[in-house]
Amino acid sequence: MTGALHVLTDAAKLVWSSSRRLLLIRLALAAAAGAVPIGIAWSTKVVLDGIAPSTRGAAWTALRSVLVLALLGVLGVVLPRLVSYVDRQLMRVVGLEVRSRLYAAVAGMKGLTRLENPQFNDRLRLATDLGPTGPSQLVGSCLSVVQSGLTIGGFIGALLYLNPWMVLVVALAAVPTVRAEIGLARRRAGTMWELSAANRRELFYADLLTSLTAAKELRLFGLGNLFGTRMLTELRRINDGSRRMDLRELASQGLLAVLGAVVAGAGLVWAVLAARAGALTVGDVAIFVAAVNGVQAGLSAAISSVARAHESTLTFDHVRYVVRTAAEPPSPTQPHRPAATSRLAPLRHGIELRDVWFRYRDGLPWVLLGVDLFLPAGRSTALVGINGAGKSTLVKLLCGLYEPTRGSIHWDGSDLRELPVDEVRRRIGAVFQDFMEYELTAAESIGLGDLTRWGDRHQIEAAARRAGCHDMVAALPSGYDTMLTRIYTDLADRNDPGTGVVLSGGQSQRIALARALLRQDCDLLILDEPSAGLDAAAEYEVHRRLRDHSRDKTSLLISHRLSAVRDADTIVVLREGTVVEQGAHDQLLAAGGPYAELFTLQAAGYRTEPSDLTGVV
Ligand code: ADP
Ligand code: MG
């Protein structure tokens, strides 16, 4: 309960800071909308009492009441519309604020550990999907409760003033409604929860059936029917569940509506009899009828608002969780961190890994098992090893995307964890194995590598030349201004300058390389396995270019093709998370160890068949 109160105060603060004017207007509207039904009922009573023959000389009062009644009638129609406009506007304004906080928090997370945590990821998804509407809905629902409370309180006050017995009758008539609404709200929440897993699976299959990435396998293996059937099965389960819920709602609401009407009817009989006996006026009977309806309707509105508020509390709580968790340091064991403003001097000696152990999460197998490695400044180091040896993991650790589980990484002698991570990253240019392809123009895709050169066409072209993709980009329909995309477009759109072209894997990789090379003042260049998009000769050429470009820079070249990196100053062989051998190509060949064995095997492989033998290291 205190948790819900915290969520509510947070939501109210957020709405207040996003737009206090709208919130105040909404508050005033809630008060007015709550009071209008009572005003209408009271004026009706006065008008009716004015018509009655027993009252004389009250014509003027009655006329005034008629005017007030007409005015209130207009308000009664206009106010709900105004409320719903203000609610929607609040939702837009607050949604913008929630999104900006949410995405700032996620973008500000330094490492990947938390993003990869399934629990965090689940809540992040819920927060981005439903969270932005949470606070305004929560505040709106609470104001609806206040509004209904005002109406109910007003009616009860008016009845108390007229005849306290009527309060008792009205309260009796409201009991069935309250019971029904509370029960239904509980059931509804339960059903939603039960069906959420089916909903998730249904969406997963629906995505799969329409996704471009899955399209090839779906067709080749003929999986469309299988996934289609599964999607429909889930959908039927969801439909069944919600139909049962609707039926239950119909039955209990119908029954209780009848019950409520019976009690109200009995109350009416009592009121009419009392009026005939002279205990109540005609106007009193009118206000009684309005009060019975008003209290019943007000209570059911209040209860469904509470249920909605409860739902919004849950969705907004996901946002709070994500924002709070994202701001926490990734690991409790980290040493002292300096102020984010401290500058990092250019790399002079090198980067050293000291007995680095790493696993992605507790309970998962170790990926790096005590790696000792020195990357000397100004030299090129190659890292070779089969798939799964831990090469890409090592790259991510160097970029500060994860911290070593044990051991440490030192940048010119300083522990990476004690350096400002943004500064360190500014010093690194990297092409990751799973690099990004952006839906931007070619110039923009390259310019992303260094935002200070974003609009500098000269520098961008120079980077493309160094990456060996200038001619390819220049030959695109609009040259550097051509949109790059991953979606195949209609032939008819070909001449539309907004239409993108689809690059091959190797071409995209060159763009990614140009992006990394645009960072000229970085200290460390990393190229992780460009072999996905390149043949052996092209990979060798890319590595050579990178080395030439970074003659006096520190570079880390990664490949499972030994021939591609044979010119590196030092070659390090990584096997199952440990360094098994290192040295220059000739040295290693002469030593006749694992490297020599593998190199001979791969060379033989190239002579006899085009595929490279990678599974042997
Ligand atoms: P390499 O680049 O040498 O092929 P990786 O560093 O990519 O090897 O992977 C090493 C091991 O770490 C593999 O067993 C892989 O399954 C595991 N691994 C890689 N990334 C993750 C991740 N994000 N979460 C959990 N395990 C991972
Ligand atoms: Mg890899």
mmCIF file of C-alpha atoms and ligand atoms in Angstrom, residues 387-388 390-393 433 528-529 558, ligand 2:
data_model
loop_
_atom_site.group_PDB
_atom_site.id
_atom_site.type_symbol
_atom_site.label_atom_id
_atom_site.label_comp_id
_atom_site.label_asym_id
_atom_site.label_seq_id
_atom_site.Cartn_x
_atom_site.Cartn_y
_atom_site.Cartn_z
ATOM 1 C CA ASN A 387 34.424 -19.212 -32.937
ATOM 2 C CA GLY A 388 33.497 -19.008 -29.283
ATOM 3 C CA GLY A 390 36.148 -15.284 -26.444
ATOM 4 C CA LYS A 391 37.585 -12.772 -28.931
ATOM 5 C CA SER A 392 34.519 -10.539 -29.269
ATOM 6 C CA THR A 393 33.994 -10.718 -25.509
ATOM 7 C CA GLN A 433 31.490 -8.181 -35.432
ATOM 8 C CA ASP A 528 36.453 -7.694 -35.114
ATOM 9 C CA GLU A 529 36.152 -10.457 -37.719
ATOM 10 C CA ILE A 558 40.617 -10.115 -34.926
HETATM 11 MG MG MG B 2 33.472 -12.950 -32.349
#
